[in-house]
Tab-separated table of C-alpha atoms in Angstrom:
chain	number	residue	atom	x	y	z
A	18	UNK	CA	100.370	147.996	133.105
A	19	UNK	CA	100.889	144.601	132.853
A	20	UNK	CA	99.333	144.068	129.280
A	21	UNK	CA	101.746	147.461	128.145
A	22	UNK	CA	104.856	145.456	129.192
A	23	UNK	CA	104.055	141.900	127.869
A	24	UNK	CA	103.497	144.046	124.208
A	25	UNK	CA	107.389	144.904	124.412
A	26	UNK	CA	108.689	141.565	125.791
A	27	UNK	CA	110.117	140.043	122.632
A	28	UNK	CA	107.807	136.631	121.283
A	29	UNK	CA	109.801	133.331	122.015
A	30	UNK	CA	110.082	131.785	117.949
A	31	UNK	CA	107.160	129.256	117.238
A	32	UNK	CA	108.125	125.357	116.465
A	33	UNK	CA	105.914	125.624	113.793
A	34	UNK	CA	107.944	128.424	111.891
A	35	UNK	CA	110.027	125.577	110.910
A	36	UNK	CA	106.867	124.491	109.299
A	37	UNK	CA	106.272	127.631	106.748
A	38	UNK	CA	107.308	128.444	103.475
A	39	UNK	CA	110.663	129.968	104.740
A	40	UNK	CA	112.003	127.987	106.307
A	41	UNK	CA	111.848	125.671	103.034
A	42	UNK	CA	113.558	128.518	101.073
A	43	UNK	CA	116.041	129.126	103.831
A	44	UNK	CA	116.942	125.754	103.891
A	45	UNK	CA	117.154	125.129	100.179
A	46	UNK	CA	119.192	128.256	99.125
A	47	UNK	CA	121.618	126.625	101.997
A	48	UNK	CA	121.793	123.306	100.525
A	49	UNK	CA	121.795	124.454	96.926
A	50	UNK	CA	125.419	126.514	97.838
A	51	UNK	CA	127.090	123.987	100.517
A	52	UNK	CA	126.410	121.151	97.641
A	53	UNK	CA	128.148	123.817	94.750
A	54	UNK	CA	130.842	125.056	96.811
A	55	UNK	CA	131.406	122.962	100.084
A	56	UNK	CA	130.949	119.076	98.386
A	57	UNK	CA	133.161	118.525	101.932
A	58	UNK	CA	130.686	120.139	103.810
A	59	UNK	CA	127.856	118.853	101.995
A	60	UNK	CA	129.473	114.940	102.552
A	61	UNK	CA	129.674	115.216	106.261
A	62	UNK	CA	126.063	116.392	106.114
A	63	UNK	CA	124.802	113.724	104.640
A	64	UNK	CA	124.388	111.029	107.750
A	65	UNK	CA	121.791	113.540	108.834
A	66	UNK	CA	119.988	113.748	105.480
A	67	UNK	CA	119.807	109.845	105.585
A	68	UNK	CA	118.600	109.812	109.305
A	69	UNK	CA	115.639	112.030	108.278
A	70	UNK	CA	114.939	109.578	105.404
A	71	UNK	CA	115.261	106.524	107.182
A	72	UNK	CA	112.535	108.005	109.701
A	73	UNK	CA	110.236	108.552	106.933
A	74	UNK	CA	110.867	105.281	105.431
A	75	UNK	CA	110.337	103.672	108.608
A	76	UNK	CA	106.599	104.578	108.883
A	77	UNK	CA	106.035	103.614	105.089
A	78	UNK	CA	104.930	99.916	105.711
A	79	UNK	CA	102.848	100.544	108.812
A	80	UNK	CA	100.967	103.274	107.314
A	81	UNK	CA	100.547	101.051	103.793
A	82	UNK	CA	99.989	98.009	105.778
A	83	UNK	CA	97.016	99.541	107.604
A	84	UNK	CA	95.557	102.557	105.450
A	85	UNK	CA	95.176	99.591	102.136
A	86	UNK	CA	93.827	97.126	104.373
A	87	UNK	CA	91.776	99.123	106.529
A	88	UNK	CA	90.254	101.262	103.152
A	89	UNK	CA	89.714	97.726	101.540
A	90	UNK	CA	87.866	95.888	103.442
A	91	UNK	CA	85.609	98.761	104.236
A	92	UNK	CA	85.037	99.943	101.115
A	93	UNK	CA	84.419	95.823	100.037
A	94	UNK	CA	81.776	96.537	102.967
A	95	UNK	CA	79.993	99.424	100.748
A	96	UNK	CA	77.811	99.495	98.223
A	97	UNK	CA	80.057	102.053	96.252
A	98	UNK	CA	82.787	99.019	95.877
A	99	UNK	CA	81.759	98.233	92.411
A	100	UNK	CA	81.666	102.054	91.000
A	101	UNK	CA	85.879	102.589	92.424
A	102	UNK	CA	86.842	99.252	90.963
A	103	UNK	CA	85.552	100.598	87.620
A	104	UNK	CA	87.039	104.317	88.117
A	105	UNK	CA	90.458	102.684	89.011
A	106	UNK	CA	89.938	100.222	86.142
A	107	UNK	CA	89.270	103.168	83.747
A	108	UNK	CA	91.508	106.273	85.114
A	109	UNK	CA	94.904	104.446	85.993
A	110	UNK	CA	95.273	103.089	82.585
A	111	UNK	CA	94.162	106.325	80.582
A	112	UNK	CA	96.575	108.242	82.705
A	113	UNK	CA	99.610	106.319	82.030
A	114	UNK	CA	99.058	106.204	78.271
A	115	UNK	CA	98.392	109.918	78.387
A	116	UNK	CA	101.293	110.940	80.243
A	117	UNK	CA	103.398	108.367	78.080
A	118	UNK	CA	101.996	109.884	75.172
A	119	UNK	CA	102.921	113.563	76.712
A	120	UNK	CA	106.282	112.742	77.206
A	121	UNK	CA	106.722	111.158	73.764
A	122	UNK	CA	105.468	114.556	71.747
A	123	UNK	CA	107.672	117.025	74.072
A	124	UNK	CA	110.936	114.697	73.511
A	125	UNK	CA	110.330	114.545	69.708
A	126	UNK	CA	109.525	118.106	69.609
A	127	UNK	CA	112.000	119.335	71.467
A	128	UNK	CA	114.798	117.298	70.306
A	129	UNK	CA	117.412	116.846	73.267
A	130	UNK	CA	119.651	114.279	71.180
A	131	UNK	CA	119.523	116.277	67.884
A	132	UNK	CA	122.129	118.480	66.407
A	133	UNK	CA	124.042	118.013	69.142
A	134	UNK	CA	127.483	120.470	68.824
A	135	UNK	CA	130.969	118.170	68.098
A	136	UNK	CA	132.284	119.411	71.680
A	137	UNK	CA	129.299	118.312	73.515
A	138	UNK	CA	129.278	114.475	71.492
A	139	UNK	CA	132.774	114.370	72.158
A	140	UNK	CA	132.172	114.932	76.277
A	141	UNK	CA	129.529	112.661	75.980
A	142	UNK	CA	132.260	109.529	73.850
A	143	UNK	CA	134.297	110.235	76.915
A	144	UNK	CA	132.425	109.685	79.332
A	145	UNK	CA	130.623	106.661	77.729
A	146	UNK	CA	133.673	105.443	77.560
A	147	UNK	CA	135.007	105.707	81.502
A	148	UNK	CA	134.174	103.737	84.289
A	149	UNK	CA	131.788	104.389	87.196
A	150	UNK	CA	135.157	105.339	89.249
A	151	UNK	CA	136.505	107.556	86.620
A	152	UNK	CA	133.091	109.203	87.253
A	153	UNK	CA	133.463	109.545	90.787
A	154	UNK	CA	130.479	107.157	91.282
A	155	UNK	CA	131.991	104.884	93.384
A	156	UNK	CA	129.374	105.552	96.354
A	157	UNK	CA	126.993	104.127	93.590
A	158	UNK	CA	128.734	101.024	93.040
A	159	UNK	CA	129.106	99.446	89.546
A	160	UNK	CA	126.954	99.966	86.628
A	161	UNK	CA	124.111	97.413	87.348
A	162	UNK	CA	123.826	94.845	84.349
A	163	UNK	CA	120.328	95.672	82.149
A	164	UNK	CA	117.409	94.018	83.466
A	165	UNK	CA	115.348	91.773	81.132
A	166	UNK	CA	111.699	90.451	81.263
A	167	UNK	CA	109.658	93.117	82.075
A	168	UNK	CA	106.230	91.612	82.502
A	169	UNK	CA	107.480	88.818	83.895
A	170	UNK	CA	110.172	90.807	86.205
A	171	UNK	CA	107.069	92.945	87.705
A	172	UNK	CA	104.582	89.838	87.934
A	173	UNK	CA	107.799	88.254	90.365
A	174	UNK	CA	107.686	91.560	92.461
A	175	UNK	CA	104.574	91.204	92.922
A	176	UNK	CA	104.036	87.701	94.844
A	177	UNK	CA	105.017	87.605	98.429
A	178	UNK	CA	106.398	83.681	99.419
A	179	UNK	CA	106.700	84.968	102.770
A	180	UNK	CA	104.600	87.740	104.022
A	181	UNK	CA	106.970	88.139	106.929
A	182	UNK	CA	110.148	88.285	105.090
A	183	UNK	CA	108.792	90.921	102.652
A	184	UNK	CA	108.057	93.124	105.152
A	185	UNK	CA	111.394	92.429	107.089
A	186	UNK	CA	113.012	93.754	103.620
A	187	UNK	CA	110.771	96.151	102.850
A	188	UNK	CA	109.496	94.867	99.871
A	189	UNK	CA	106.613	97.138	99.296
A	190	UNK	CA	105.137	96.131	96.326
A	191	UNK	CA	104.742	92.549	97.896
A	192	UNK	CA	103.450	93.873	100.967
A	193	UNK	CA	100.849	95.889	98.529
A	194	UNK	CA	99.956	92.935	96.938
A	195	UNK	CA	99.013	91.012	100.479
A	196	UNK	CA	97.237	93.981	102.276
A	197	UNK	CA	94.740	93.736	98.756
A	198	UNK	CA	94.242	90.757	99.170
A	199	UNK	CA	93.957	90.821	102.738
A	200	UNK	CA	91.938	93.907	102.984
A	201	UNK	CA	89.117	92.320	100.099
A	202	UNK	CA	89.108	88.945	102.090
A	203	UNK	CA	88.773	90.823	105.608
A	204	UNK	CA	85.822	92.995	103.878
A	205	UNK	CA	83.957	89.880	102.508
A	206	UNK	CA	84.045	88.190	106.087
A	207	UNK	CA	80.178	89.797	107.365
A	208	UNK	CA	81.200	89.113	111.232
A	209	UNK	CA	80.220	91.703	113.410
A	210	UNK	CA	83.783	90.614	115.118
A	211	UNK	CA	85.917	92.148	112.368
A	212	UNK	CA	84.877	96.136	113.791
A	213	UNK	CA	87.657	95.494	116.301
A	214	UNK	CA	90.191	94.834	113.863
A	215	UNK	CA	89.110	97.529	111.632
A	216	UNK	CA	89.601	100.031	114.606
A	217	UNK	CA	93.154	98.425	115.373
A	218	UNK	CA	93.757	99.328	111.972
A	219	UNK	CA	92.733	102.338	111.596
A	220	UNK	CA	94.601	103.193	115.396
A	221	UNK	CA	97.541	101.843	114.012
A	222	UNK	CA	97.783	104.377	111.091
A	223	UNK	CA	96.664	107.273	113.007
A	224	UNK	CA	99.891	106.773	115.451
A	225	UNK	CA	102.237	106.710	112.600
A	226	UNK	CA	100.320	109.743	111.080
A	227	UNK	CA	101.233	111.758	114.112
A	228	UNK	CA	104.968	110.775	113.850
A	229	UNK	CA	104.967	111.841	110.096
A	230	UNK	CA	103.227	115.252	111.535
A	231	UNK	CA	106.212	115.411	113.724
A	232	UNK	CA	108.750	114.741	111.419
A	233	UNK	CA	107.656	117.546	109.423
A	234	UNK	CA	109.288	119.929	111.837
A	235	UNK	CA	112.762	118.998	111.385
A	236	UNK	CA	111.830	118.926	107.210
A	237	UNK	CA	114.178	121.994	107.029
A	238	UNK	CA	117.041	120.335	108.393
A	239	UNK	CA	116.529	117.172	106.111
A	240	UNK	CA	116.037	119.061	103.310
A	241	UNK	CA	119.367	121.364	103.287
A	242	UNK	CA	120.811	117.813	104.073
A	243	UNK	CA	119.478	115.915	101.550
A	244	UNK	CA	119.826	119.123	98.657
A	245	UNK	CA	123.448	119.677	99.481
A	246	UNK	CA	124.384	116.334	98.836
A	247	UNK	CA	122.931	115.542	95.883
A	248	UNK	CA	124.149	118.496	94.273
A	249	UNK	CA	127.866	117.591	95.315
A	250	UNK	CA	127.468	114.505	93.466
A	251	UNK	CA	126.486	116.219	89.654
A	252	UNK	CA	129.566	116.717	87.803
A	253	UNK	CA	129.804	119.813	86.096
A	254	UNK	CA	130.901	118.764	82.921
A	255	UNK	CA	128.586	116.147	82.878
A	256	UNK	CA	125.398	118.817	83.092
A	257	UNK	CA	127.103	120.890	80.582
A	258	UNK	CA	126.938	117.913	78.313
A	259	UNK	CA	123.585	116.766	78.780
A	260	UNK	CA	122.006	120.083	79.394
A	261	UNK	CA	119.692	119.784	76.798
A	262	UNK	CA	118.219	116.756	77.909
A	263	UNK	CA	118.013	117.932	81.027
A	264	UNK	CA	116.467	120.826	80.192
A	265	UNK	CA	113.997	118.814	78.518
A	266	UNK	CA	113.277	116.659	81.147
A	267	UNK	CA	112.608	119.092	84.010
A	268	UNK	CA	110.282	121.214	81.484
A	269	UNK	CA	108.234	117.993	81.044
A	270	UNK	CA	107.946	117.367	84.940
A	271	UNK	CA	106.796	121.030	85.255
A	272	UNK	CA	104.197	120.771	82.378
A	273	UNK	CA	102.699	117.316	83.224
A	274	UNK	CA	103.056	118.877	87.027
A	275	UNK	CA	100.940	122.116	85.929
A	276	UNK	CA	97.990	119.585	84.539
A	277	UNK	CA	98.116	117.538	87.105
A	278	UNK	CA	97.483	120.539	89.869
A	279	UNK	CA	94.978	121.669	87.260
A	280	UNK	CA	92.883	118.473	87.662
A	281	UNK	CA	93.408	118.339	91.735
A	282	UNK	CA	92.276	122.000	91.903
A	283	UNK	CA	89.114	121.304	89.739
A	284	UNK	CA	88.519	118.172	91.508
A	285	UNK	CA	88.379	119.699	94.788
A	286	UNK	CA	86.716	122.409	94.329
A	287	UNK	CA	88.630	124.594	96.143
A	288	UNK	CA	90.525	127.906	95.506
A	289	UNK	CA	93.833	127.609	93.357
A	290	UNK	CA	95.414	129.237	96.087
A	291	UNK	CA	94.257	126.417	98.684
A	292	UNK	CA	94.854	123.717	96.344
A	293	UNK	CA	98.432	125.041	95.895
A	294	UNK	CA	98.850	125.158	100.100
A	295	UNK	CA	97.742	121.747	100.338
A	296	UNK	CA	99.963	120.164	97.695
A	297	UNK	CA	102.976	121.860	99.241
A	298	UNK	CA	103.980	119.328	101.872
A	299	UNK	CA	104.125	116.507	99.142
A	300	UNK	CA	106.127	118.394	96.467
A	301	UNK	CA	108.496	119.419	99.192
A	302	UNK	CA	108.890	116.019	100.261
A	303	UNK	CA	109.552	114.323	97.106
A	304	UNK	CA	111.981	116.917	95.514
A	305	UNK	CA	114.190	116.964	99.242
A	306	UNK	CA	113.671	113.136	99.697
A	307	UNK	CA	113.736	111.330	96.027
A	308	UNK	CA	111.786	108.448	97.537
A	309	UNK	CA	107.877	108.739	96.554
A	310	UNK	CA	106.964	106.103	99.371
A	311	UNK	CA	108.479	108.610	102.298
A	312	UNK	CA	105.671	111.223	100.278
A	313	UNK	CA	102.798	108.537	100.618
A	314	UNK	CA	101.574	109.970	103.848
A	315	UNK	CA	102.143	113.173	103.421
A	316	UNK	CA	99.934	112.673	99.906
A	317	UNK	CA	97.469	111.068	101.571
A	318	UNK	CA	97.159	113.825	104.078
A	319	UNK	CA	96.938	116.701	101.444
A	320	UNK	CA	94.093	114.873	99.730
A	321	UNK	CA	91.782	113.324	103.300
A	322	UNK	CA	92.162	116.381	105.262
A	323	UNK	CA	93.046	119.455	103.481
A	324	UNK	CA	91.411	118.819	99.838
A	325	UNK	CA	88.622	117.020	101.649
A	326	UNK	CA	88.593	114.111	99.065
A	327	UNK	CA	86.868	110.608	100.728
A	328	UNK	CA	89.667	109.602	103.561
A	329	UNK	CA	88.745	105.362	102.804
A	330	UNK	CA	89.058	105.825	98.834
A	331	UNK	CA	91.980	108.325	99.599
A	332	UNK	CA	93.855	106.206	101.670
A	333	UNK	CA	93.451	102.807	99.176
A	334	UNK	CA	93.920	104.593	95.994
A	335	UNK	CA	96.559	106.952	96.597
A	336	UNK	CA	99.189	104.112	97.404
A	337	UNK	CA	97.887	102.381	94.160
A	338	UNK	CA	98.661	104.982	92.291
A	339	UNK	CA	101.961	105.379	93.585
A	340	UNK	CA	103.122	102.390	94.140
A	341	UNK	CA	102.293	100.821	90.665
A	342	UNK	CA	101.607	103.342	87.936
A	343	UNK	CA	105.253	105.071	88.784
A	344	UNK	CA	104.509	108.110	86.432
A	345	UNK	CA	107.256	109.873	86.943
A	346	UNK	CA	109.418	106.218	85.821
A	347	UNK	CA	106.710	106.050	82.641
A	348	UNK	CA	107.783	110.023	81.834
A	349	UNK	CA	111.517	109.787	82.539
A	350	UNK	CA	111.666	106.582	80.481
A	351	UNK	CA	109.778	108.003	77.561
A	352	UNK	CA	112.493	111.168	77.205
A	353	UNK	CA	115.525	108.669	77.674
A	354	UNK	CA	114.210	106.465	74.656
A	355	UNK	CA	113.587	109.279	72.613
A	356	UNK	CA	116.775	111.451	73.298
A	357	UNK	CA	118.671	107.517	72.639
A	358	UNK	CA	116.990	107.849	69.062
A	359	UNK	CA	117.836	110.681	67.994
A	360	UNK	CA	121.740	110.180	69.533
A	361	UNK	CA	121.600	107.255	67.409
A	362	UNK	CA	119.507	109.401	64.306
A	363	UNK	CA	117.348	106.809	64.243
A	364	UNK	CA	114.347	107.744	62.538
A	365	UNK	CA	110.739	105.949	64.266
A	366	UNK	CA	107.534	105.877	62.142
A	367	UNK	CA	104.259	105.589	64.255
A	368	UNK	CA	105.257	102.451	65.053
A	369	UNK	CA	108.303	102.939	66.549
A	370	UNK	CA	106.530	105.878	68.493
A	371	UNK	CA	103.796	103.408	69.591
A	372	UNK	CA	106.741	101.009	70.765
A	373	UNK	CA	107.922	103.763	72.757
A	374	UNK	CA	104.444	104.689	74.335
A	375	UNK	CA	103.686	101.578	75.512
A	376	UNK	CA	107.520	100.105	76.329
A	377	UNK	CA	107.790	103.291	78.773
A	378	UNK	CA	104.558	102.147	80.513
A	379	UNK	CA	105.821	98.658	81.317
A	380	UNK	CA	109.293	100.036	82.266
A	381	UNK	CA	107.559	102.094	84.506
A	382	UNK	CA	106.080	100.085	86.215
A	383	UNK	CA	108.586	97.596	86.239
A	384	UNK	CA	110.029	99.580	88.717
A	385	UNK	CA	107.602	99.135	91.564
A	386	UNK	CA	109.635	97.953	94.082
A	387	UNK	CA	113.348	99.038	92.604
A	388	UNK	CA	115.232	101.534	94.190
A	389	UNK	CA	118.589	103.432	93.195
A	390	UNK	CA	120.479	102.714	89.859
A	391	UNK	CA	118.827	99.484	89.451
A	392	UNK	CA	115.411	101.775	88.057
A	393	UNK	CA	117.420	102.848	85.557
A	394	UNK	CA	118.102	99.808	84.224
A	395	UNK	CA	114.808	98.761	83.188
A	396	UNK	CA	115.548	101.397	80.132
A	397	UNK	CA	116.265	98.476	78.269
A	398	UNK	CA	112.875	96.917	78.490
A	399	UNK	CA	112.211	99.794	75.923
A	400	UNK	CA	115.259	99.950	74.309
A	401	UNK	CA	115.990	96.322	73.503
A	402	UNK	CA	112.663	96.026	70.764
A	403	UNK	CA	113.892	98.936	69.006
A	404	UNK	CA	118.025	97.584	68.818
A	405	UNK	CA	119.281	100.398	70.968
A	406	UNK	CA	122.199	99.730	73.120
A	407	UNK	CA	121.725	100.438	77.071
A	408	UNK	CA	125.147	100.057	78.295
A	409	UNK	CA	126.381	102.410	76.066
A	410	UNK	CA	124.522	105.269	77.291
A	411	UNK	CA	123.248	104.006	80.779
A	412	UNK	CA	126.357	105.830	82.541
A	413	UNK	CA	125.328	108.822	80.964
A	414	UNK	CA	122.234	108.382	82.750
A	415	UNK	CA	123.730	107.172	86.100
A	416	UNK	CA	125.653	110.196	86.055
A	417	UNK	CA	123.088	112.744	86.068
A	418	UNK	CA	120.275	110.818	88.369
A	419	UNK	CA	121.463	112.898	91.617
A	420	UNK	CA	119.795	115.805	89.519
A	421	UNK	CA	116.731	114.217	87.566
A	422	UNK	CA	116.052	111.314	91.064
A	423	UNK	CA	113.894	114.447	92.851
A	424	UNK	CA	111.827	115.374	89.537
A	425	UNK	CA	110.777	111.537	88.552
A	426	UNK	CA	109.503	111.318	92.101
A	427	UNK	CA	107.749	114.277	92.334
A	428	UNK	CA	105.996	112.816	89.152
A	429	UNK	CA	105.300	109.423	90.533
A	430	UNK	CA	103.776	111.397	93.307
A	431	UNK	CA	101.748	114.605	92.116
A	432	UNK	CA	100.818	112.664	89.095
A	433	UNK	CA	99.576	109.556	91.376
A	434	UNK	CA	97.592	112.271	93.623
A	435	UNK	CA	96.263	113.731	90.584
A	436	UNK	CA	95.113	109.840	89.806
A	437	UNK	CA	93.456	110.050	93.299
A	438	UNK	CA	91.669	112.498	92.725
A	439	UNK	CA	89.897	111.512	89.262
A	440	UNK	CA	88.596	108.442	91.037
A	441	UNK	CA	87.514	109.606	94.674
A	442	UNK	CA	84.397	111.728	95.318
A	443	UNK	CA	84.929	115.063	98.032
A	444	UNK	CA	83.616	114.400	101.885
């Protein structure tokens, strides 16, 4: 009797429904109209969107900190040390050239600048001619002058002067640098007393992995959040006028996406379908959040524990990847440049193409450790050796980033996972 009556007593909702596929499409089809027809709405929404980032953000460093050094010094402790180093040394620098090289041949086969109609130039004179208030960009703040430098600019990102302050600031490509070094000295110290610090370590990231796990339950929230309030800040007009570029763009990010799942799946050795339900939580992340270093444990997770890659090369080579190669930068830069030609209609022989190639790479990763606007300056890194003007067309740029911020970090990520996975061996 009792066992008939508890099957009609309506089931409480599950937490973890808020978990599931669903919910994400709930959420996003709410976000994707408040941001198109309630920019109000969306605006007072968008304190919680930043709250839910901020949270994420706050258990980057810890988990970097402790995951690099951790990973490090074991793995200096192992006799596979040399045969990584020589993976890393091999895949990281193929795959930027190749996914350089990807972007390059879509761009100048697709054409996004060419025979553009007089309307659409026109919209785009106007605008290049308007301020960053005319544009209703003033939550942006002024066009950022064009960086210059590059190698040198990255090499300066790179040094911590104060281990303290970079951390204070959240300088993470500093901190990188000092839990390498860190990690490699800690692993070439043979005391039998350095265990305990390992397990600290290793403690020490597993606590912020549980808040991350928690987090993910109030993802929907976040997301709608986050959605809605990007899309309130993309002009119509402006899309209209740089559709084609955009179009370009996002077809790129799916097709270097699409091989980069294609190399995780065969890496793992898993079903397509379980592949796909493991990579969920970090495309998710990186298309609601635009910030590839709230994705880093959520990427690491994917790959440890669901794709069952090696958890100590996992967690030292996954934050590598995405902290330095910046593939989705490399990509992004490569289809400005090219669109900037053919606006121009400049014509490049292989050499020019080659400038491109290579220019995008050190852009790219000239951008470790810049957030905002300020990535979109290093454009002229690229631009400047083939006499192309940035500020003329960076506002065109500025002005669309609300849309094409969530697809360049969902490249930095995937791509950087699909890095991972070239170079680490399965459990």
């Amino acid at each position: 009797m009792v066992t008939s009556l508890k099957a009609y007593i309506p089931r409480q909702p599950s937490i973890e429904w808020l978990r599931s596929p669903w919910a994400i499409v709930i959420s996003s089809g709410l976000g994707v109209y408040l941001g198109t027809t309630q920019p109000q709405v969306a605006a007072w929404m968008a304190p919680f969107g930043n709250l839910y980032l901020g949270l994420l953000k706050m258990c980057v460093l810890p988990i970097l900190l402790s995951a690099i050094t951790n990973s490090l010094g074991r793995l200096m402790q192992s006799h596979d040390a040399r045969q990584y180093v020589q993976r890393i040394a091999v895949v990281f620098p193929l795959s930027l050239l190749v996914v350089s090289a990807i972007a390059v041949a879509v761009a100048a086969l697709a054409g996004p600048g060419r025979d553009l109609s007089i309307e659409t130039l026109q919209t785009l004179g106007v605008l290049v001619n308007q301020s960053g208030v005319d544009l209703e960009m003033s939550l942006s703040g002024p066009i950022p002058e064009a960086a210059t430098g590059g190698v040198t600019t990255l090499v300066d990102s790179m040094v911590p002067d104060n281990i303290f302050a970079a951390l204070s600031e959240g300088q993470t490509l500093k901190v990188l640098l000092f839990a390498m070094i860190f990690g490699v000295s800690l692993g070439l110290v043979k005391a039998p007393s350095t265990a305990a610090l390992f397990d600290t370590l290793d403690s020490l990231y597993q606590a912020f992995n549980k808040v991350i796990h928690g987090l993910t339950y109030l993802l929907p929230f976040g997301l709608c959040s986050l959605l809605a309030y990007q899309l309130s800040q993309v002009g119509i007009e402006v899309l209209l006028s740089m559709v084609d570029f955009v179009a370009v763009a996002i077809a790129t990010f799916a097709l270097i996406y699409l091989i980069s799942t294609l190399i995780i799946w065969r890496r793992s050795g898993q079903s397509l379908w379980s592949t796909l339900l493991a990579l969920k939580d970090p495309t998710i992340l990186s298309l609601a959040t635009s910030s590839s270093l709230a994705c880093l444990p959520a990427a690491i997770t994917s790959l440890s524990e669901n794709l069952k890659f090696d958890p100590q090369t996992t967690n030292l080579v996954t934050p590598l990847a995405i902290t330095l190669c910046r593939f989705g930068s490399v990509i992004y830069f490569a289809l400005a440049t090219l669109f900037v030609v053919q606006l121009y209609q400049r014509d490049l022989g292989l050499a020019g193409l080659g400038i491109v190639i290579m220019g995008s790479i050190l852009a790219g990763m000239a951008t470790s450790g810049v957030t905002g606007i300020l990535t979109l300056t290093m454009l002229g890194l690229v631009l400047d050796p083939l006499k192309l003007p940035l500020e003329a067309v960076l506002v065109l740029f500025i002005a669309i980033d609300p849309l094409m911020d969530p697809f360049r970090t969902l490249g930095i990520v995937h791509t950087g996972m699909a890095a991972t996975a070239l170079v680490a061996n399965r459990k």
